[in-house]
Amino acid sequence: MEIRVLPKSILDVECDCLIVNLFEGVLSPGGATGAVDKALEGLISEMISHGDIKGRLNETVVLYTGGKIPARKILVVGLGKQVDFSLDRARMVSGTAARRAEKSGCKRLASIIHGAGIGGQKPADAAQALVEGTLLGTCGFTEYRSKTEETPAIEEFLIVEKDEKKAKDALDGARRGRILAEATNYARDLVITPANKLTPAILAEKAREAARNFDLDYQVLGPGEMEELGMGALLGVARGSVEEPRLIVLSYKSGREGEKLALVGKGLTFDAGGISLKPADGMHEMKVDMAGGAAVIGAIRAIAELKPSIDVIAVIPAAENLPDGKAQKPGDVVKAMNGKTIEVQNTDAEGRLILADAVAYAREKLGATRIVDIATLTGAAVIALGHVASGLISNNQELADAVLDAARKAGEKVWQLPAYDEYKEQYKSDIADLKNIGGRPAGTITGGLIIGEFAGDTPWVHLDIAGTAFLADEKPYLGKGATGVGVRTLVNLAINLGER
Ligand code: BES
Ligand code: ZN
Ligand code: ZN
């Protein structure tokens, strides 16, 4: 989809469909919607007065212009109540409207910038939300169908703003929105890819390709190097599969010395549970267990384009967790690269094991000064927070606040859970430094804290995205399936930290 900003009046734009908007409760629309209404001889206000357009959030109504203006159709999207309006709502209605336009076969789509008028948002921010919503809302994935249904994709997206100054600002925002949405859609693509098409080695190849395309440094470790480094926790998980593990590192250099932000993403390309085998029902969903890894590759690719003033590395431990004659067994003890020993009481709690070595590596070998790990870590996160919010656990409130702030700006919901020392009692082992499970109570917290044991005193945040990485139902700007959660939060975080 080609995206352009057109500094002209919406009444002069030739397109298949022009998107305008309406706040709930407005009876006679002003601004751009009002101008269209006038050109259509009051059709929109007439429909409002008969209750056919209400302006409710995400409501869409399509009308034909009958040649009265160059746009063939008008799509009025509801913004909801003006007092409740936010950039996230702008993103939502943009996704809803674009999806509706696409379904009706629209190729050349034009839109006003929702929220930049009486919505009171800055034109750059509103344009960013518009482009994010549009690109996220229309991203489809059909690679594995032999026949694809013909929904022609939108070819051109025109952002119409007649005020020259606002149009110029919108151009900046639109660029940012495009970069973030493309990176998110890239992560979604990786997540949805089945495990037979995405092994740890293939994931490493994809990362190498991203490095080449976005001018990032790329490094990879195989089992030999892991052995030398003493990464017994990561190697232990990989033992049950014929697919070799990889530890993938992508680096972005800002040119500014000092801080180095490590984004560490769980890259389990398939999690059958190992010897602590998962039940068959729903096991297929465990191809998404690399969503954290996908998020950090997506994030660093966007970071390479947006160039924040902070060094960033993406570290992805990638492995498959399968049961096999060589697989690690419940009760085994492994040693991570920092020398800590872990009793593996449940082989299905493998994310924390591979992350233990990845976090230690980021800190001890790559010089990370701040660490954010992101992982589909626990079913308990789904129980606690559902499919609405990701869980956050941290050893450093300043970094936690920075991540929460970045998430808020991205429209991604993140909720901090407590990290009291008492929880650490739950994963004491009788024979090793710690065990890899802390029992059912507070499973998301103990899972996170176990990873934190390998961050030492480096400021660290853990994000559990088990409930948010994959959705069974559609949301306004996310179709069902992989969400690419985390990408935009992590990019915002790097930008914010770079500005300090
Ligand atoms: N990958 C799973 C967690 C998961 C659950 C991700 C649902 C996405 C959706 C993880 O490796 C796992 O199996 N965790 C166990 C931990 C337990 C054994 C302590 C779990 O949550 O049951
Ligand atoms: Zn597991
Ligand atoms: Zn897992």
Short mmCIF file of C-alpha atoms and ligand atoms in Angstrom, two decimals:
data_model
loop_
_atom_site.label_atom_id
_atom_site.label_comp_id
_atom_site.label_asym_id
_atom_site.label_seq_id
_atom_site.Cartn_x
_atom_site.Cartn_y
_atom_site.Cartn_z
CA MET A 1 0.00 0.00 0.00
CA GLU A 2 1.41 3.34 -1.03
CA ILE A 3 0.79 6.09 1.50
CA ARG A 4 0.75 9.77 0.61
CA VAL A 5 -0.27 13.02 2.25
CA LEU A 6 -2.31 15.25 -0.05
CA PRO A 7 -2.42 18.92 0.89
CA LYS A 8 -5.76 19.69 -0.73
CA SER A 9 -9.46 19.88 -0.03
CA ILE A 10 -11.31 16.59 0.38
CA LEU A 11 -13.85 17.90 -2.09
CA ASP A 12 -11.17 17.70 -4.80
CA VAL A 13 -9.84 14.19 -4.12
CA GLU A 14 -10.50 11.50 -6.68
CA CYS A 15 -10.78 8.12 -4.99
CA ASP A 16 -12.93 5.01 -4.67
CA CYS A 17 -13.78 5.85 -1.12
CA LEU A 18 -13.29 8.83 1.17
CA ILE A 19 -13.36 8.31 4.94
CA VAL A 20 -14.78 11.05 7.13
CA ASN A 21 -15.92 10.81 10.75
CA LEU A 22 -18.52 11.79 13.28
CA PHE A 23 -18.54 12.13 17.05
CA GLU A 24 -21.50 10.57 18.80
CA GLY A 25 -24.26 13.06 19.49
CA VAL A 26 -23.23 15.60 16.82
CA LEU A 27 -26.33 16.47 14.79
CA SER A 28 -24.87 18.85 12.28
CA PRO A 29 -21.30 17.96 11.42
CA GLY A 30 -18.63 20.61 10.95
CA GLY A 31 -15.09 20.47 9.53
CA ALA A 32 -14.37 18.01 6.75
CA THR A 33 -17.47 15.92 7.39
CA GLY A 34 -19.53 19.10 7.28
CA ALA A 35 -17.99 20.10 3.95
CA VAL A 36 -18.87 16.73 2.46
CA ASP A 37 -22.36 16.99 3.92
CA LYS A 38 -22.85 20.33 2.22
CA ALA A 39 -21.54 19.05 -1.10
CA LEU A 40 -23.98 16.15 -0.83
CA GLU A 41 -26.81 18.60 -0.16
CA GLY A 42 -27.24 17.63 3.48
CA LEU A 43 -27.40 13.85 3.01
CA ILE A 44 -25.21 13.12 6.04
CA SER A 45 -27.17 15.36 8.42
CA GLU A 46 -30.41 13.92 7.08
CA MET A 47 -29.19 10.41 7.85
CA ILE A 48 -28.12 11.57 11.31
CA SER A 49 -31.52 13.07 11.99
CA HIS A 50 -33.19 9.76 11.06
CA GLY A 51 -30.81 7.81 13.31
CA ASP A 52 -29.06 6.01 10.44
CA ILE A 53 -25.71 7.50 11.46
CA LYS A 54 -25.11 7.79 15.19
CA GLY A 55 -21.36 8.29 15.42
CA ARG A 56 -20.96 5.40 17.85
CA LEU A 57 -17.40 4.13 18.18
CA ASN A 58 -16.44 1.96 15.18
CA GLU A 59 -19.83 2.36 13.48
CA THR A 60 -19.43 2.54 9.70
CA VAL A 61 -21.92 3.82 7.14
CA VAL A 62 -21.22 3.92 3.41
CA LEU A 63 -22.98 6.31 1.06
CA TYR A 64 -22.69 7.10 -2.62
CA THR A 65 -21.87 10.58 -3.79
CA GLY A 66 -23.70 10.34 -7.12
CA GLY A 67 -20.93 12.31 -8.81
CA LYS A 68 -21.43 15.40 -6.63
CA ILE A 69 -17.76 15.23 -5.62
CA PRO A 70 -14.85 13.31 -7.20
CA ALA A 71 -14.89 10.64 -4.44
CA ARG A 72 -17.13 7.75 -5.51
CA LYS A 73 -18.21 6.70 -2.03
CA ILE A 74 -18.12 8.21 1.44
CA LEU A 75 -17.52 6.12 4.50
CA VAL A 76 -18.55 7.77 7.74
CA VAL A 77 -16.85 6.20 10.74
CA GLY A 78 -18.10 6.81 14.29
CA LEU A 79 -15.59 8.21 16.78
CA GLY A 80 -17.72 7.65 19.88
CA LYS A 81 -18.17 10.40 22.48
CA GLN A 82 -15.83 13.34 22.11
CA VAL A 83 -14.83 13.30 25.80
CA ASP A 84 -13.61 9.70 25.46
CA PHE A 85 -11.55 10.32 22.34
CA SER A 86 -7.90 9.26 22.36
CA LEU A 87 -5.15 8.37 19.94
CA ASP A 88 -5.90 4.72 20.53
CA ARG A 89 -9.47 5.34 19.46
CA ALA A 90 -8.11 7.09 16.35
CA ARG A 91 -6.08 3.94 15.66
CA MET A 92 -9.14 1.76 16.21
CA VAL A 93 -11.52 3.65 13.94
CA SER A 94 -8.81 3.86 11.27
CA GLY A 95 -8.48 0.08 11.33
CA THR A 96 -12.23 -0.43 11.27
CA ALA A 97 -12.77 1.99 8.40
CA ALA A 98 -9.92 0.68 6.27
CA ARG A 99 -11.06 -2.89 6.74
CA ARG A 100 -14.60 -1.99 5.74
CA ALA A 101 -13.32 -0.07 2.69
CA GLU A 102 -11.12 -2.97 1.67
CA LYS A 103 -14.00 -5.44 1.93
CA SER A 104 -16.03 -3.26 -0.42
CA GLY A 105 -13.27 -3.52 -3.02
CA CYS A 106 -11.75 -0.08 -2.62
CA LYS A 107 -8.31 0.32 -4.19
CA ARG A 108 -7.69 4.03 -3.90
CA LEU A 109 -8.67 5.06 -0.39
CA ALA A 110 -8.59 8.57 1.05
CA SER A 111 -9.11 9.68 4.61
CA ILE A 112 -9.16 12.74 6.75
CA ILE A 113 -6.96 12.63 9.87
CA HIS A 114 -9.22 11.51 12.71
CA GLY A 115 -8.73 13.63 15.79
CA ALA A 116 -6.72 16.45 14.21
CA GLY A 117 -9.77 18.75 14.10
CA ILE A 118 -12.10 19.07 17.08
CA GLY A 119 -10.52 15.90 18.52
CA GLY A 120 -7.66 18.15 19.66
CA GLN A 121 -4.77 15.79 18.83
CA LYS A 122 -1.49 16.94 17.26
CA PRO A 123 -1.59 16.35 13.48
CA ALA A 124 1.62 14.26 13.55
CA ASP A 125 0.34 11.97 16.33
CA ALA A 126 -3.10 11.67 14.76
CA ALA A 127 -1.60 10.86 11.34
CA GLN A 128 0.62 8.24 12.96
CA ALA A 129 -2.41 6.61 14.59
CA LEU A 130 -4.28 6.78 11.29
CA VAL A 131 -1.54 4.97 9.39
CA GLU A 132 -0.94 2.44 12.16
CA GLY A 133 -4.63 1.57 12.36
CA THR A 134 -4.97 1.35 8.58
CA LEU A 135 -1.95 -0.90 8.05
CA LEU A 136 -2.57 -3.07 11.11
CA GLY A 137 -6.26 -3.37 10.33
CA THR A 138 -5.80 -4.55 6.75
CA CYS A 139 -2.90 -6.95 7.19
CA GLY A 140 -3.88 -10.40 5.94
CA PHE A 141 -1.97 -13.65 5.88
CA THR A 142 -2.75 -16.08 3.09
CA GLU A 143 0.61 -17.61 2.27
CA TYR A 144 -0.46 -21.12 3.19
CA ARG A 145 -3.70 -21.25 1.26
CA SER A 146 -3.50 -22.82 -2.18
CA LYS A 147 -6.40 -20.63 -3.29
CA THR A 148 -6.82 -17.15 -1.91
CA GLU A 149 -10.20 -15.47 -1.83
CA GLU A 150 -10.14 -12.40 -3.97
CA THR A 151 -10.31 -9.40 -1.66
CA PRO A 152 -8.31 -6.90 -3.65
CA ALA A 153 -5.89 -5.07 -1.41
CA ILE A 154 -5.94 -1.31 -1.03
CA GLU A 155 -3.27 0.05 -3.36
CA GLU A 156 -3.15 3.71 -2.41
CA PHE A 157 -3.92 5.43 0.85
CA LEU A 158 -4.27 9.20 0.65
CA ILE A 159 -4.20 11.28 3.80
CA VAL A 160 -6.01 14.48 3.01
CA GLU A 161 -5.24 17.68 4.93
CA LYS A 162 -5.69 21.02 3.27
CA ASP A 163 -3.76 23.08 5.86
CA GLU A 164 -0.14 23.09 4.57
CA LYS A 165 1.45 23.18 8.04
CA LYS A 166 -0.73 20.36 9.36
CA ALA A 167 -0.06 18.36 6.19
CA LYS A 168 3.68 18.70 6.72
CA ASP A 169 3.44 17.49 10.31
CA ALA A 170 1.18 14.68 9.18
CA LEU A 171 3.87 13.50 6.78
CA ASP A 172 6.29 12.92 9.69
CA GLY A 173 3.66 11.12 11.72
CA ALA A 174 2.61 9.01 8.76
CA ARG A 175 6.20 7.88 8.25
CA ARG A 176 6.51 6.87 11.90
CA GLY A 177 3.17 5.09 11.73
CA ARG A 178 4.19 3.20 8.60
CA ILE A 179 7.49 2.06 10.12
CA LEU A 180 5.83 0.88 13.33
CA ALA A 181 2.94 -0.84 11.60
CA GLU A 182 5.15 -2.59 9.06
CA ALA A 183 7.42 -3.84 11.84
CA THR A 184 4.38 -5.06 13.78
CA ASN A 185 2.95 -6.82 10.73
CA TYR A 186 6.35 -8.39 10.12
CA ALA A 187 6.30 -9.82 13.66
CA ARG A 188 2.72 -11.04 13.16
CA ASP A 189 3.79 -12.87 10.02
CA LEU A 190 6.58 -14.63 11.88
CA VAL A 191 4.27 -15.59 14.75
CA ILE A 192 1.61 -17.06 12.50
CA THR A 193 4.17 -19.09 10.54
CA PRO A 194 3.81 -22.78 11.39
CA ALA A 195 6.62 -24.51 13.24
CA ASN A 196 7.55 -26.73 10.28
CA LYS A 197 8.33 -23.55 8.35
CA LEU A 198 10.02 -21.76 11.22
CA THR A 199 12.66 -23.76 13.06
CA PRO A 200 15.32 -22.04 15.21
CA ALA A 201 17.71 -22.10 12.23
CA ILE A 202 15.12 -20.57 9.93
CA LEU A 203 14.31 -17.90 12.52
CA ALA A 204 18.02 -17.07 12.59
CA GLU A 205 17.99 -16.80 8.78
CA LYS A 206 15.03 -14.44 8.94
CA ALA A 207 16.90 -12.32 11.47
CA ARG A 208 19.94 -12.29 9.20
CA GLU A 209 17.75 -11.11 6.35
CA ALA A 210 16.26 -8.36 8.53
CA ALA A 211 19.80 -7.33 9.52
CA ARG A 212 20.78 -7.07 5.86
CA ASN A 213 17.70 -5.07 4.90
CA PHE A 214 17.87 -2.67 7.83
CA ASP A 215 21.59 -2.31 8.26
CA LEU A 216 21.91 -4.03 11.64
CA ASP A 217 24.81 -6.14 12.91
CA TYR A 218 24.01 -9.84 13.06
CA GLN A 219 25.62 -12.58 15.13
CA VAL A 220 24.49 -16.10 15.83
CA LEU A 221 25.60 -18.83 18.22
CA GLY A 222 25.03 -22.53 17.56
CA PRO A 223 25.26 -25.44 20.02
CA GLY A 224 29.08 -25.55 19.86
CA GLU A 225 29.50 -21.95 21.02
CA MET A 226 26.74 -22.39 23.59
CA GLU A 227 28.60 -25.37 25.00
CA GLU A 228 31.80 -23.31 25.27
CA LEU A 229 29.95 -20.52 27.03
CA GLY A 230 28.32 -22.95 29.45
CA MET A 231 24.74 -22.24 28.40
CA GLY A 232 23.40 -25.42 29.98
CA ALA A 233 19.87 -24.07 30.50
CA LEU A 234 19.31 -23.24 26.83
CA LEU A 235 21.02 -26.42 25.66
CA GLY A 236 18.98 -28.52 28.09
CA VAL A 237 15.70 -27.35 26.53
CA ALA A 238 16.95 -28.00 22.99
CA ARG A 239 18.08 -31.58 23.74
CA GLY A 240 14.65 -33.03 22.96
CA SER A 241 14.65 -31.87 19.35
CA VAL A 242 16.71 -32.68 16.27
CA GLU A 243 16.49 -28.97 15.42
CA GLU A 244 19.58 -27.22 16.75
CA PRO A 245 19.13 -24.18 18.98
CA ARG A 246 20.33 -20.73 18.00
CA LEU A 247 21.12 -17.63 20.00
CA ILE A 248 20.50 -14.71 17.66
CA VAL A 249 21.82 -11.20 18.25
CA LEU A 250 20.94 -8.11 16.21
CA SER A 251 22.63 -4.83 17.12
CA TYR A 252 21.75 -1.23 16.41
CA LYS A 253 24.45 1.38 17.05
CA SER A 254 23.34 4.92 17.73
CA GLY A 255 26.75 6.54 17.81
CA ARG A 256 26.09 7.65 21.38
CA GLU A 257 28.19 5.99 24.07
CA GLY A 258 26.75 4.88 27.39
CA GLU A 259 23.52 2.98 27.79
CA LYS A 260 22.82 -0.25 25.96
CA LEU A 261 19.26 -1.50 25.93
CA ALA A 262 18.85 -5.25 25.47
CA LEU A 263 15.53 -6.56 24.16
CA VAL A 264 15.46 -10.28 24.87
CA GLY A 265 12.65 -12.27 23.22
CA LYS A 266 11.62 -15.88 23.85
CA GLY A 267 12.05 -17.75 20.58
CA LEU A 268 10.52 -21.17 21.25
CA THR A 269 9.55 -22.13 17.71
CA PHE A 270 7.41 -24.94 19.11
CA ASP A 271 6.57 -25.83 22.68
CA ALA A 272 5.16 -29.32 23.10
CA GLY A 273 6.15 -29.18 26.77
CA GLY A 274 9.02 -31.67 26.49
CA ILE A 275 8.76 -34.76 28.72
CA SER A 276 6.21 -32.79 30.81
CA LEU A 277 4.13 -33.07 27.65
CA LYS A 278 1.20 -30.72 27.07
CA PRO A 279 -2.30 -32.09 26.36
CA ALA A 280 -3.11 -32.53 22.66
CA ASP A 281 -5.99 -30.05 22.70
CA GLY A 282 -4.70 -26.66 21.70
CA MET A 283 -1.10 -27.80 21.42
CA HIS A 284 -0.97 -26.47 17.85
CA GLU A 285 -1.18 -22.97 19.31
CA MET A 286 2.29 -23.39 20.73
CA LYS A 287 3.80 -22.38 17.40
CA VAL A 288 3.29 -18.85 18.76
CA ASP A 289 5.80 -19.45 21.54
CA MET A 290 8.34 -17.36 19.62
CA ALA A 291 6.15 -14.24 19.70
CA GLY A 292 8.57 -12.49 22.08
CA GLY A 293 11.44 -13.20 19.69
CA ALA A 294 9.40 -11.94 16.75
CA ALA A 295 8.53 -8.78 18.70
CA VAL A 296 12.17 -7.91 19.38
CA ILE A 297 13.21 -8.53 15.76
CA GLY A 298 10.31 -6.35 14.61
CA ALA A 299 11.19 -3.70 17.17
CA ILE A 300 14.87 -3.46 16.31
CA ARG A 301 14.07 -3.27 12.61
CA ALA A 302 11.86 -0.23 13.29
CA ILE A 303 14.54 1.15 15.62
CA ALA A 304 17.05 0.91 12.77
CA GLU A 305 14.74 3.13 10.70
CA LEU A 306 13.79 5.62 13.40
CA LYS A 307 17.33 5.88 14.80
CA PRO A 308 16.90 6.70 18.50
CA SER A 309 19.98 7.93 20.42
CA ILE A 310 20.63 4.75 22.37
CA ASP A 311 22.39 1.50 21.46
CA VAL A 312 19.96 -1.39 21.26
CA ILE A 313 20.49 -5.12 20.93
CA ALA A 314 17.89 -7.78 20.24
CA VAL A 315 18.75 -11.16 21.71
CA ILE A 316 16.67 -14.19 20.77
CA PRO A 317 17.27 -17.63 22.26
CA ALA A 318 15.60 -20.00 19.79
CA ALA A 319 14.84 -23.67 20.39
CA GLU A 320 12.17 -26.34 20.11
CA ASN A 321 10.79 -28.04 23.23
CA LEU A 322 9.94 -31.65 22.34
CA PRO A 323 9.93 -35.00 24.14
CA ASP A 324 12.55 -37.45 22.90
CA GLY A 325 14.92 -40.15 24.12
CA LYS A 326 17.54 -37.47 24.59
CA ALA A 327 15.21 -34.87 26.07
CA GLN A 328 15.90 -33.43 29.50
CA LYS A 329 13.82 -35.00 32.24
CA PRO A 330 11.95 -33.58 35.21
CA GLY A 331 14.42 -33.56 38.08
CA ASP A 332 17.48 -32.88 35.91
CA VAL A 333 19.82 -30.15 37.07
CA VAL A 334 21.35 -27.78 34.52
CA LYS A 335 23.86 -24.96 34.91
CA ALA A 336 23.31 -21.60 33.21
CA MET A 337 26.21 -19.56 31.79
CA ASN A 338 26.44 -17.39 34.91
CA GLY A 339 27.13 -20.51 37.00
CA LYS A 340 23.71 -20.76 38.67
CA THR A 341 22.26 -24.26 38.83
CA ILE A 342 18.60 -24.94 38.10
CA GLU A 343 16.57 -28.01 39.00
CA VAL A 344 14.19 -28.60 36.09
CA GLN A 345 11.08 -29.85 37.85
CA ASN A 346 8.82 -29.27 34.87
CA THR A 347 10.24 -29.32 31.35
CA ASP A 348 7.26 -27.28 30.13
CA ALA A 349 8.56 -24.28 32.08
CA GLU A 350 11.24 -23.92 29.40
CA GLY A 351 10.93 -20.24 28.51
CA ARG A 352 12.61 -19.10 31.71
CA LEU A 353 15.42 -21.60 31.06
CA ILE A 354 16.32 -20.32 27.61
CA LEU A 355 15.84 -16.74 28.78
CA ALA A 356 18.11 -17.34 31.77
CA ASP A 357 21.08 -17.90 29.47
CA ALA A 358 20.04 -15.17 27.02
CA VAL A 359 19.66 -12.56 29.77
CA ALA A 360 22.97 -13.57 31.36
CA TYR A 361 24.64 -13.38 27.94
CA ALA A 362 23.19 -9.91 27.22
CA ARG A 363 24.47 -8.67 30.54
CA GLU A 364 27.83 -10.38 30.84
CA LYS A 365 29.01 -10.65 27.24
CA LEU A 366 27.15 -7.92 25.36
CA GLY A 367 27.31 -5.18 27.98
CA ALA A 368 23.59 -4.52 28.36
CA THR A 369 22.87 -1.81 30.91
CA ARG A 370 19.09 -2.27 30.80
CA ILE A 371 17.22 -5.42 29.92
CA VAL A 372 13.65 -5.94 28.81
CA ASP A 373 12.62 -9.51 28.17
CA ILE A 374 9.38 -10.38 26.44
CA ALA A 375 7.89 -13.85 26.40
CA THR A 376 4.80 -15.99 26.04
CA LEU A 377 5.82 -17.32 29.42
CA THR A 378 2.86 -18.55 31.45
CA GLY A 379 -0.69 -19.79 31.07
CA ALA A 380 -1.18 -18.08 34.44
CA ALA A 381 -0.84 -14.69 32.69
CA VAL A 382 -3.93 -15.56 30.64
CA ILE A 383 -5.79 -16.46 33.84
CA ALA A 384 -4.75 -13.24 35.60
CA LEU A 385 -5.07 -10.69 32.79
CA GLY A 386 -7.00 -12.46 30.03
CA HIS A 387 -6.37 -11.46 26.45
CA VAL A 388 -6.47 -7.77 27.29
CA ALA A 389 -3.25 -6.87 29.08
CA SER A 390 0.31 -8.16 29.23
CA GLY A 391 1.91 -8.66 32.65
CA LEU A 392 4.98 -6.75 33.82
CA ILE A 393 7.49 -7.72 36.50
CA SER A 394 10.62 -5.75 37.29
CA ASN A 395 13.50 -5.20 39.65
CA ASN A 396 13.65 -1.48 38.85
CA GLN A 397 10.71 0.91 39.10
CA GLU A 398 12.26 3.57 36.89
CA LEU A 399 12.62 1.18 33.96
CA ALA A 400 9.19 -0.33 34.72
CA ASP A 401 7.65 3.14 34.53
CA ALA A 402 9.43 3.83 31.25
CA VAL A 403 8.02 0.62 29.77
CA LEU A 404 4.52 1.35 31.09
CA ASP A 405 4.67 4.81 29.58
CA ALA A 406 5.90 3.46 26.23
CA ALA A 407 3.07 0.90 26.21
CA ARG A 408 0.47 3.54 26.96
CA LYS A 409 1.64 5.56 23.97
CA ALA A 410 1.49 2.48 21.78
CA GLY A 411 -2.05 1.68 22.90
CA GLU A 412 -0.81 -1.65 24.31
CA LYS A 413 -2.16 -2.52 27.73
CA VAL A 414 0.43 -3.61 30.28
CA TRP A 415 -0.21 -4.21 33.98
CA GLN A 416 2.52 -4.38 36.59
CA LEU A 417 2.47 -7.28 39.03
CA PRO A 418 4.25 -7.19 42.41
CA ALA A 419 7.74 -8.64 42.77
CA TYR A 420 7.92 -9.09 46.56
CA ASP A 421 10.82 -11.16 47.90
CA GLU A 422 8.34 -13.57 49.53
CA TYR A 423 7.53 -14.97 46.08
CA LYS A 424 11.15 -16.04 45.69
CA GLU A 425 10.68 -18.63 48.46
CA GLN A 426 8.43 -20.55 46.08
CA TYR A 427 11.22 -21.53 43.71
CA LYS A 428 13.88 -22.59 46.21
CA SER A 429 15.28 -26.01 45.35
CA ASP A 430 16.42 -28.72 47.75
CA ILE A 431 19.38 -29.63 45.58
CA ALA A 432 20.19 -26.70 43.24
CA ASP A 433 20.41 -22.88 43.45
CA LEU A 434 16.81 -22.66 42.31
CA LYS A 435 14.14 -24.69 40.56
CA ASN A 436 12.34 -23.71 37.39
CA ILE A 437 8.81 -23.63 38.81
CA GLY A 438 7.23 -21.92 41.79
CA GLY A 439 3.94 -23.81 41.95
CA ARG A 440 0.49 -22.64 40.83
CA PRO A 441 0.04 -19.58 43.07
CA ALA A 442 1.23 -16.39 41.35
CA GLY A 443 2.68 -18.42 38.47
CA THR A 444 3.27 -15.36 36.29
CA ILE A 445 5.20 -13.61 39.04
CA THR A 446 7.44 -16.53 39.98
CA GLY A 447 8.05 -17.28 36.28
CA GLY A 448 9.19 -13.71 35.75
CA LEU A 449 11.27 -13.57 38.91
CA ILE A 450 13.14 -16.72 37.91
CA ILE A 451 14.31 -14.89 34.77
CA GLY A 452 15.16 -11.90 36.94
CA GLU A 453 17.61 -14.05 38.89
CA PHE A 454 19.82 -13.94 35.80
CA ALA A 455 19.62 -10.17 35.35
CA GLY A 456 21.42 -9.60 38.66
CA ASP A 457 21.39 -5.93 39.59
CA THR A 458 20.98 -4.70 36.01
CA PRO A 459 17.67 -2.82 35.66
CA TRP A 460 15.31 -5.38 34.17
CA VAL A 461 11.70 -5.64 33.07
CA HIS A 462 9.87 -8.79 32.06
CA LEU A 463 6.74 -8.73 29.89
CA ASP A 464 4.52 -11.81 29.84
CA ILE A 465 2.57 -11.75 26.57
CA ALA A 466 1.04 -15.26 26.77
CA GLY A 467 -2.47 -13.77 26.69
CA THR A 468 -1.90 -10.94 24.24
CA ALA A 469 0.30 -12.39 21.49
CA PHE A 470 -2.50 -14.28 19.83
CA LEU A 471 -6.23 -13.54 19.71
CA ALA A 472 -9.10 -15.88 18.89
CA ASP A 473 -11.38 -12.89 18.18
CA GLU A 474 -10.93 -9.87 16.02
CA LYS A 475 -10.23 -6.42 17.50
CA PRO A 476 -10.77 -3.13 15.64
CA TYR A 477 -7.26 -2.76 14.30
CA LEU A 478 -6.11 -6.33 14.71
CA GLY A 479 -7.65 -9.20 12.84
CA LYS A 480 -7.76 -12.49 14.69
CA GLY A 481 -4.50 -14.33 15.14
CA ALA A 482 -1.09 -12.89 15.90
CA THR A 483 -1.03 -9.33 17.22
CA GLY A 484 2.65 -8.41 17.07
CA VAL A 485 2.24 -7.18 20.64
CA GLY A 486 5.30 -5.53 22.12
CA VAL A 487 6.84 -4.19 18.92
CA ARG A 488 5.47 -0.67 19.25
CA THR A 489 5.99 -0.56 23.03
CA LEU A 490 9.65 -1.55 22.68
CA VAL A 491 10.30 0.97 19.92
CA ASN A 492 8.69 3.74 21.97
CA LEU A 493 10.84 2.70 24.91
CA ALA A 494 14.05 2.99 22.89
CA ILE A 495 12.98 6.41 21.61
CA ASN A 496 12.10 7.62 25.13
CA LEU A 497 15.34 6.32 26.67
CA GLY A 498 17.30 7.87 23.80
CA GLU A 499 15.83 11.26 24.64
CA ARG A 500 17.02 11.19 28.27
N1 BES B 1 4.59 -21.43 26.34
C1 BES B 1 3.97 -21.75 27.56
C2 BES B 1 3.05 -20.66 28.08
C3 BES B 1 1.86 -20.27 27.24
C4 BES B 1 0.59 -20.63 27.63
C5 BES B 1 2.01 -19.46 26.12
C6 BES B 1 -0.50 -20.22 26.88
C7 BES B 1 0.91 -19.07 25.38
C8 BES B 1 -0.35 -19.44 25.77
C9 BES B 1 5.03 -22.00 28.63
O1 BES B 1 6.23 -22.51 28.19
C10 BES B 1 4.47 -23.01 29.58
O2 BES B 1 4.20 -24.10 29.17
N2 BES B 1 4.30 -22.60 30.83
C11 BES B 1 3.79 -23.43 31.84
C12 BES B 1 4.59 -23.16 33.08
C13 BES B 1 4.29 -24.10 34.22
C14 BES B 1 4.73 -25.50 33.87
C15 BES B 1 4.99 -23.61 35.45
C16 BES B 1 2.33 -23.05 32.06
O3 BES B 1 2.00 -21.87 32.02
O4 BES B 1 1.53 -23.96 32.27
ZN ZN B 2 6.23 -24.65 28.07
ZN ZN B 3 6.73 -22.07 26.22
#
